[in-house]
Short mmCIF file of C-alpha atoms and ligand atoms in Angstrom, two decimals:
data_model
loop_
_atom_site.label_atom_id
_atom_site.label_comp_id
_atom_site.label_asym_id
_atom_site.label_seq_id
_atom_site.Cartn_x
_atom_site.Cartn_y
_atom_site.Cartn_z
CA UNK A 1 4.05 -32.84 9.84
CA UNK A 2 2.69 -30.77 12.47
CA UNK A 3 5.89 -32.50 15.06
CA UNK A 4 8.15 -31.67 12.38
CA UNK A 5 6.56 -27.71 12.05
CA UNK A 6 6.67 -27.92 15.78
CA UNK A 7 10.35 -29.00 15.77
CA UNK A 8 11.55 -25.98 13.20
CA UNK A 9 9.27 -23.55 15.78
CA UNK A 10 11.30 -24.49 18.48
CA UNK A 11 15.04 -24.26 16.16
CA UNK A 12 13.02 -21.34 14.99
CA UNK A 13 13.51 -19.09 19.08
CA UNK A 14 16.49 -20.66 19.68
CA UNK A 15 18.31 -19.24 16.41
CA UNK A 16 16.40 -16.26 16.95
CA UNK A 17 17.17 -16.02 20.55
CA UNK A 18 20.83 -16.39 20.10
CA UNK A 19 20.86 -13.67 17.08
CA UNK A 20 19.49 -11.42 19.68
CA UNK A 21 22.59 -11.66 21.70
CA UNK A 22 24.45 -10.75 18.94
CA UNK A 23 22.71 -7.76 17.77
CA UNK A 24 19.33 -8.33 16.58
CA UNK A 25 17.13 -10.67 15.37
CA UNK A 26 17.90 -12.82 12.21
CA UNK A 27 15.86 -15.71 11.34
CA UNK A 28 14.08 -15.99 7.98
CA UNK A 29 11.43 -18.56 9.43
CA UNK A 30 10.35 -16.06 12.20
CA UNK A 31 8.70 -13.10 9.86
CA UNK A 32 7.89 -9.92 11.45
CA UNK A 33 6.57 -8.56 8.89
CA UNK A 34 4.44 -9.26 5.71
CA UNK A 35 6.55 -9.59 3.30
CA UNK A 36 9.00 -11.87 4.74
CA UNK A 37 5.37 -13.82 6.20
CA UNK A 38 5.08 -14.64 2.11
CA UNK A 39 8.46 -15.65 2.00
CA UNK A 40 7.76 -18.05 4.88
CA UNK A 41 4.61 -19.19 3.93
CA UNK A 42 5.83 -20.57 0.54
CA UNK A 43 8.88 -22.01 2.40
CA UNK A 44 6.50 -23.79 4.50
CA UNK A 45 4.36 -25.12 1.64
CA UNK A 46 7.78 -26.38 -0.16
CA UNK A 47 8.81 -28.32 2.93
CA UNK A 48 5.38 -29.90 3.15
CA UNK A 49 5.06 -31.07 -0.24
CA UNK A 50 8.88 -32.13 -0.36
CA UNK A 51 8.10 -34.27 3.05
CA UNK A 52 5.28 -35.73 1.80
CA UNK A 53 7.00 -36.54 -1.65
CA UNK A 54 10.20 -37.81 0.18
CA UNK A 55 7.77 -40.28 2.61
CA UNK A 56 6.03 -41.65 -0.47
CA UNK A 57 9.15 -42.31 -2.57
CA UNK A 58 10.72 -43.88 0.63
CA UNK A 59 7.42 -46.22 1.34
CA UNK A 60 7.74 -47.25 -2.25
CA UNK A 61 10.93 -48.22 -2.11
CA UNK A 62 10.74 -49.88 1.35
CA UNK A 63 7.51 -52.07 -0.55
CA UNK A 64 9.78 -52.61 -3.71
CA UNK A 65 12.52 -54.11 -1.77
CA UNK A 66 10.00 -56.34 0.23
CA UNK A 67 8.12 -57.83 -2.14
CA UNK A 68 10.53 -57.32 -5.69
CA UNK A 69 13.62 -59.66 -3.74
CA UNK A 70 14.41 -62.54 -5.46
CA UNK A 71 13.65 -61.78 -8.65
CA UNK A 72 17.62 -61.76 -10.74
CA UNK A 73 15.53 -60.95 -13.90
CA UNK A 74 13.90 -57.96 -14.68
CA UNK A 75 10.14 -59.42 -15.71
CA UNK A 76 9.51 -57.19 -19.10
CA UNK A 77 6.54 -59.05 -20.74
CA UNK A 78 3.95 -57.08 -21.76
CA UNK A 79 1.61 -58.28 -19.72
CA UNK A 80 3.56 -56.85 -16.92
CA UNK A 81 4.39 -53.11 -18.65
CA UNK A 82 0.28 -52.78 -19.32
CA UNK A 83 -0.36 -53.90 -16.00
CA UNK A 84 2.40 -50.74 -14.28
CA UNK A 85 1.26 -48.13 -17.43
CA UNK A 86 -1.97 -46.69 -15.20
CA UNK A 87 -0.22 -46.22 -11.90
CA UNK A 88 3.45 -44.90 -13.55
CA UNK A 89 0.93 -42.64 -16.10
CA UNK A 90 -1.21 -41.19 -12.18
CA UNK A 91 1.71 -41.11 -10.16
CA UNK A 92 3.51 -38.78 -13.33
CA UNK A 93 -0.09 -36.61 -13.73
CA UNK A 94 0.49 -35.94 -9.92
CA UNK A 95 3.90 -34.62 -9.91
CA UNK A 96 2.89 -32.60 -13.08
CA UNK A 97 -0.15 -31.06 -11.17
CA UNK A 98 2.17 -30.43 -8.01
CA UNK A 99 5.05 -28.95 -9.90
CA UNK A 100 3.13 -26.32 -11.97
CA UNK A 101 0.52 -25.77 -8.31
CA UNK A 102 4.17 -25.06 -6.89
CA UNK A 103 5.16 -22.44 -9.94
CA UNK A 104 1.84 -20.85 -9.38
CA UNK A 105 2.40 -20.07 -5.83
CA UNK A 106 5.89 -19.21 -6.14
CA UNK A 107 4.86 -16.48 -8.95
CA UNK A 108 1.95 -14.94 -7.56
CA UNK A 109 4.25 -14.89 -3.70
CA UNK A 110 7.03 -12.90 -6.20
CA UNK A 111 4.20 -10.67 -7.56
CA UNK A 112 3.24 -9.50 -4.42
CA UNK A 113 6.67 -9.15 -3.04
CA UNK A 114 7.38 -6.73 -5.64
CA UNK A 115 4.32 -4.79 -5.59
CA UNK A 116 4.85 -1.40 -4.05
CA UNK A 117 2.28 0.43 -2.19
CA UNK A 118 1.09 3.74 -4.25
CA UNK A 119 0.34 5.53 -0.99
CA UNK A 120 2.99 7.96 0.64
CA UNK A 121 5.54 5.29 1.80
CA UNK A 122 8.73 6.16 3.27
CA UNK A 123 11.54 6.09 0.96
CA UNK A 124 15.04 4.96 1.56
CA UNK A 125 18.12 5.47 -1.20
CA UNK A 126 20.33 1.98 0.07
CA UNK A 127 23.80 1.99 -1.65
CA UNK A 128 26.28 -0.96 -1.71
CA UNK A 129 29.43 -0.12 -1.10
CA UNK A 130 32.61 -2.38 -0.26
CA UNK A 131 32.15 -2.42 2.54
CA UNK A 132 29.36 -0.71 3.85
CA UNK A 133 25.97 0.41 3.30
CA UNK A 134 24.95 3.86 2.37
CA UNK A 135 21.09 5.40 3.07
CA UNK A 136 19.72 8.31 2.35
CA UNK A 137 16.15 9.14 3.40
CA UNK A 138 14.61 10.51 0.40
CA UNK A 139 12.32 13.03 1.97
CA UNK A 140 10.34 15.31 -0.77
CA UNK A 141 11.05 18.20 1.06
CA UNK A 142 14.51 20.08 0.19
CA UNK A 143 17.04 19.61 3.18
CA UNK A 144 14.99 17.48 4.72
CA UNK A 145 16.96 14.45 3.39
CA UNK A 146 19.07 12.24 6.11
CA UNK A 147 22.36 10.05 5.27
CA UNK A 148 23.59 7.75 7.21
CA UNK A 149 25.40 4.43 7.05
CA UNK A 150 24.69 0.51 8.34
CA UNK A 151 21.54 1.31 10.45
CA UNK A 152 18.06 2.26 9.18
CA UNK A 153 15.29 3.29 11.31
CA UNK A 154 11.64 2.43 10.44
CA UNK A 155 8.52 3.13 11.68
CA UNK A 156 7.08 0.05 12.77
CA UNK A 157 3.13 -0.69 10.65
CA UNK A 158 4.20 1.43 7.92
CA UNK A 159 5.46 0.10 4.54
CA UNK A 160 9.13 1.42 3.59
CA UNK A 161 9.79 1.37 0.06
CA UNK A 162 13.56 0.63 -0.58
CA UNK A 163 15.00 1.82 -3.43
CA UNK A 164 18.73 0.01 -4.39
CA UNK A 165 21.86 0.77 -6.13
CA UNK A 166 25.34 0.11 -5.82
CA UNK A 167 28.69 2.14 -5.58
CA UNK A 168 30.94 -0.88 -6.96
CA UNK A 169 30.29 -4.00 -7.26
CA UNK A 170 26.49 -6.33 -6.98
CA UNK A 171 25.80 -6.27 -3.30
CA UNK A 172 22.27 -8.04 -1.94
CA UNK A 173 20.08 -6.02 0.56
CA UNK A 174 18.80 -9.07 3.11
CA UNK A 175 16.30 -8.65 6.14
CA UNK A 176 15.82 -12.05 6.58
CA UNK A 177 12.87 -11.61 9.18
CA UNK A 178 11.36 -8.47 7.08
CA UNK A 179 11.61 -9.33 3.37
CA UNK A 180 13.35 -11.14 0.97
CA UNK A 181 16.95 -10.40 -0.81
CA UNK A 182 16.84 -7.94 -3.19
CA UNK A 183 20.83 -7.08 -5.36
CA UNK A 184 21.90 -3.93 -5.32
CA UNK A 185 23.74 -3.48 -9.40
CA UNK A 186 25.99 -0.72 -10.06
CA UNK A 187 24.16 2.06 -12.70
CA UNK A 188 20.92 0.37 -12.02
CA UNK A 189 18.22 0.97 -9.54
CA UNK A 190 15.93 -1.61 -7.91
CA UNK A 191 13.04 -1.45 -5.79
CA UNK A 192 11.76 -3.68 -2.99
CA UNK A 193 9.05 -3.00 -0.18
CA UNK A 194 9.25 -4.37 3.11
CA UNK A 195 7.28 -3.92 6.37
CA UNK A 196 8.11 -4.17 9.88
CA UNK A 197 5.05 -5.09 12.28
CA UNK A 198 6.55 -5.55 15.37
CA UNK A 199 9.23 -3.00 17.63
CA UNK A 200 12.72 -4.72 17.59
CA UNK A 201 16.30 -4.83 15.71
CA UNK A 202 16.46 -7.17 12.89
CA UNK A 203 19.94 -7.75 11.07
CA UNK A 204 20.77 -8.19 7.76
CA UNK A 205 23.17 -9.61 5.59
CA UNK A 206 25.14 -8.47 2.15
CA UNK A 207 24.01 -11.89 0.48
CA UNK A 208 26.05 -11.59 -2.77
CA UNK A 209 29.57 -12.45 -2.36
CA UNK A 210 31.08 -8.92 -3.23
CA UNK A 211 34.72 -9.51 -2.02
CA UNK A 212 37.18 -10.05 0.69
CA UNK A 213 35.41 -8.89 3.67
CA UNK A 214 31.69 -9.36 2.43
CA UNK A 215 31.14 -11.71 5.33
CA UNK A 216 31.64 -8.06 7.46
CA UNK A 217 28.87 -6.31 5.76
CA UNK A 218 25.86 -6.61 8.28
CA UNK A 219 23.27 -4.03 7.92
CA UNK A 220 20.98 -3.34 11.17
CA UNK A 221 16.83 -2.60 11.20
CA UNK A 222 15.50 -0.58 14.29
CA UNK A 223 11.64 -0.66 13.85
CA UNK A 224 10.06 1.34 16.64
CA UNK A 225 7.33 3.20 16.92
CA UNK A 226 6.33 6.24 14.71
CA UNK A 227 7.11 9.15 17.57
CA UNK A 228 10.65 7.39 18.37
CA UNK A 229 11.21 7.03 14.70
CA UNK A 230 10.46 11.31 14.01
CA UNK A 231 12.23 12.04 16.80
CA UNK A 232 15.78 9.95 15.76
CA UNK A 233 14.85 11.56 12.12
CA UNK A 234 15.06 15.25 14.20
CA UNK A 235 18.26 14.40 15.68
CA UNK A 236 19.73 13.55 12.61
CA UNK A 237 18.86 16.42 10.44
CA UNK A 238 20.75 18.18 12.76
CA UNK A 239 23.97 19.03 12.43
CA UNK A 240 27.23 18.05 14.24
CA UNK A 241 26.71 19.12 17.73
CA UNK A 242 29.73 21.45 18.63
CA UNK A 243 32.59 19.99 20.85
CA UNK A 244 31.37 19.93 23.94
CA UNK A 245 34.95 19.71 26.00
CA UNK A 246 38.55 20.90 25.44
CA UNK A 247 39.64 17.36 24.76
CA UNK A 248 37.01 16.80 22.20
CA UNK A 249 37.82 20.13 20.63
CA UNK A 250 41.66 19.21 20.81
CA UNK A 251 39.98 16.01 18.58
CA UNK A 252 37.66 18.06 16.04
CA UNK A 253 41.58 19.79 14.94
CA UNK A 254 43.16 16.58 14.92
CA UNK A 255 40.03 14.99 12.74
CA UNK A 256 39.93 17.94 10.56
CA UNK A 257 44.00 17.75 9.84
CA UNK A 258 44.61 14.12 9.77
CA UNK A 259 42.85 13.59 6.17
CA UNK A 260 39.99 12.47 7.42
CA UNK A 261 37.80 15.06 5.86
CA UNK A 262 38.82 13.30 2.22
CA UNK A 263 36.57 10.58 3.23
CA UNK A 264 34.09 10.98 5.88
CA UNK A 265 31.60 13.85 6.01
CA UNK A 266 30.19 15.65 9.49
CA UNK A 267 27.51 17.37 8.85
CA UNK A 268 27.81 21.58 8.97
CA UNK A 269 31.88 21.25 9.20
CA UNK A 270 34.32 21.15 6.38
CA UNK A 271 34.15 17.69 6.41
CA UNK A 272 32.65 16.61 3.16
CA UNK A 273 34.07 13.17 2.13
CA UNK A 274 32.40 10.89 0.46
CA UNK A 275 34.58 7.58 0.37
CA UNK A 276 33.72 6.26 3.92
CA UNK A 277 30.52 6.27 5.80
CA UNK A 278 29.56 9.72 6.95
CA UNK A 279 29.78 10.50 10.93
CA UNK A 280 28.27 13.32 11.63
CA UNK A 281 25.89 11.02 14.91
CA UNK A 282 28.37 8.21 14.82
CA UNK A 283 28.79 8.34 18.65
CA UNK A 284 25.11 7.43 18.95
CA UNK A 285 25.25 4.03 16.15
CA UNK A 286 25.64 0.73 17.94
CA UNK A 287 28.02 -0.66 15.65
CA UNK A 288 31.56 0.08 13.86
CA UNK A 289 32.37 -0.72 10.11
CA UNK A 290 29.28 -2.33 9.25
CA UNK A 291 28.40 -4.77 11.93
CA UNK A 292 32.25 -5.90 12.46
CA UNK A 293 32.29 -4.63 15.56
CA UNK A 294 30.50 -2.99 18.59
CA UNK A 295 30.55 0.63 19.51
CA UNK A 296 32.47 1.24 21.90
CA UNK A 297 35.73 3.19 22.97
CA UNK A 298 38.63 0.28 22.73
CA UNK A 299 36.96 -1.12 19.61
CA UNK A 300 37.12 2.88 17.74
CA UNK A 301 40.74 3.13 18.64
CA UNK A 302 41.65 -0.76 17.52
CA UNK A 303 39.38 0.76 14.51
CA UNK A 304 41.04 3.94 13.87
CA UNK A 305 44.81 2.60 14.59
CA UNK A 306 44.64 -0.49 12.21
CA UNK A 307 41.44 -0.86 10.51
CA UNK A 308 43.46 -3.27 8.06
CA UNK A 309 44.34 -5.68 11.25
CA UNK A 310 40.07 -6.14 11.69
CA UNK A 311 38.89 -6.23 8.52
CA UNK A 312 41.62 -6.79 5.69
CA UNK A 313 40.80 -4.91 2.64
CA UNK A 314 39.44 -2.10 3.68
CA UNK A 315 39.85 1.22 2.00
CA UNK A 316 40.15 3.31 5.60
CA UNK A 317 43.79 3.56 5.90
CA UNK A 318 45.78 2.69 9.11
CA UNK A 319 46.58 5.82 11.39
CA UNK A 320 49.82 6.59 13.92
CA UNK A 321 48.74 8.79 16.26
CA UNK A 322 50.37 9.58 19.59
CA UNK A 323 48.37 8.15 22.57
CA UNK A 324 46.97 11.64 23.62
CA UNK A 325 46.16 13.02 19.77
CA UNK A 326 44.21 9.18 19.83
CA UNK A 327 42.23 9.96 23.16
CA UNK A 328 41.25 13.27 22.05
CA UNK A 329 39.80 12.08 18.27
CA UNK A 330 37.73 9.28 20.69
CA UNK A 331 36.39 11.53 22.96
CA UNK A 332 35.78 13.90 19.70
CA UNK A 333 34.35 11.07 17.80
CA UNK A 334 31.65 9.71 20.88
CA UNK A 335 30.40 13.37 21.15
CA UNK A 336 29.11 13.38 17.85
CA UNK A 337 25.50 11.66 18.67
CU1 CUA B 401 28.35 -6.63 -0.21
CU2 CUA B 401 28.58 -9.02 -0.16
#
């Protein structure tokens, strides 16, 4: 047992070191926080009692076929069935007791996955959309609030309390290394806590099958520390920081006239869509169209030019623009951080 835990630790860093090259960690066996611990524990104490059932059905059946060959007729005499009634009656008792130990653990590990702290815990609105997430810091102070899309910062320590819902269809919120999957149903709002103990980037994962391109609906998880957490929450109660260049400004007309305002919103312009993800810091967000794709320059043209070509499906429509009106909404679009 303790070879085979040994063996899973070490699939365990190398799963979780190659999610870090792609963008953060994702590993539900390497829990960073204590809800996703529970989650691990019980998996641990299933694959325990499964190995252990699996080695003594396999000995028994090894024995059977040893000392049973030979016999072409099954030997029914009674003497026989009272003789096998004691051991067939213990070895049923046992996997009576072990199923219902199993239900009890798996209950009271659901129980206190779904119990919510009652002190002030961070709140965060998540929507589903297709295909992209929505989140809205609900902060009890008026104007206060913060929307944004795909990445949520936490405070690492601190329990987040996430509250769910859905635009469309039933998405699934999944953290694998902070906290189990929780659906996201339209008209109906869930609740889920999670906890991130450690500084890093975990990824997540729509994990209900919600259409074409719900394979490209990652969601990223920056835990940091509380004074690097207020002070990304500062920047992005602020508004969209004025063009700081001819070009971009040549790209804040071209964004404003193109019909991009229908959809996308930048904070303190006329920009007020709500259809697409807002972008009022989305030169400072590591990744484009919900984890499809990394930030930078090439990948927002490909992005803006044929969204259809990288991820079939989606609503944002393709856009012609001459090479120059192009560089000017990309230089535009990076200056808003
Ligand atoms: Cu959203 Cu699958």
């Amino acid at each position: 047992m303790m070879n085979a835990e040994r063996g899973f630790r070490i699939a365990t860093s190398i799963v979780a070191a190659s999610a870090v090259a792609c963008g953060g960690n994702e590993f539900v066996l390497d829990p960073a926080g204590p809800q996703a611990g529970r989650v691990t524990d019980l998996w641990w104490y299933m694959f325990a009692v499964a190995a252990i059932v699996w080695v003594l059905v396999v000995a028994a059946l090894l024995y059977a076929a040893r000392h049973g060959h030979g016999r072409d007729v099954p030997d029914q005499s009674d003497e026989t069935n009272d003789r096998l009634r004691r051991p067939v009656s213990i070895a049923a008792g046992i996997t009576v007791l072990v199923l219902v130990a199993t239900l009890i653990y798996d209950v009271t590990a659901g129980e206190a996955l779904a119990s919510l702290p009652r002190d002030k815990a961070l709140r965060i609105k998540i929507t589903g959309h297709q295909w992209w997430w929505e989140i809205q810091y609900m902060d009890p102070v008026s104007g206060n609030q913060v929307s944004t899309a795909n990445e949520i910062h936490i405070p690492t320590g601190e329990p987040v309390q996430i509250i769910g819902s859905s635009a469309d269809v039933i998405h699934s919120f999944w953290i694998p290394n902070l906290a189990g999957k929780k659906d996201l149903i339209p008209g109906h709002a869930t609740a889920m806590w999670l906890q991130a103990d450690k500084p890093g980037i975990y990824r997540g994962q729509c994990a209900e099958f919600c259409g074409h391109q719900h394979a490209k609906m990652a969601v990223l998880v920056m835990a940091e520390s509380r004074q690097q957490f207020n002070s990304w929450y500062n920047s992005q109660l602020q508004p969209a920081a004025p063009p700081p260049d001819s070009m971009s400004k040549t790209g804040e007309k071209i964004f404003m006239s193109k019909g991009c305002p229908l959809c996308h919103t930048v904070g303190g312009t006329m920009a007020q869509g709500h259809i697409g993800p807002p972008l009022t810091h989305i030169g400072s967000s590591y990744t484009l169209a919900a984890g499809t794709l990394k930030n930078t320059r090439g990948n927002l043209a490909g992005w803006i030019v044929d969204p259809q070509r990288i991820k079939p499906g989606v609503r944002m429509p393709p856009n012609d623009l001459a090479g120059p009106e192009l560089q000017a909404l990309l230089s535009y679009l990076e200056s808003l951080r």
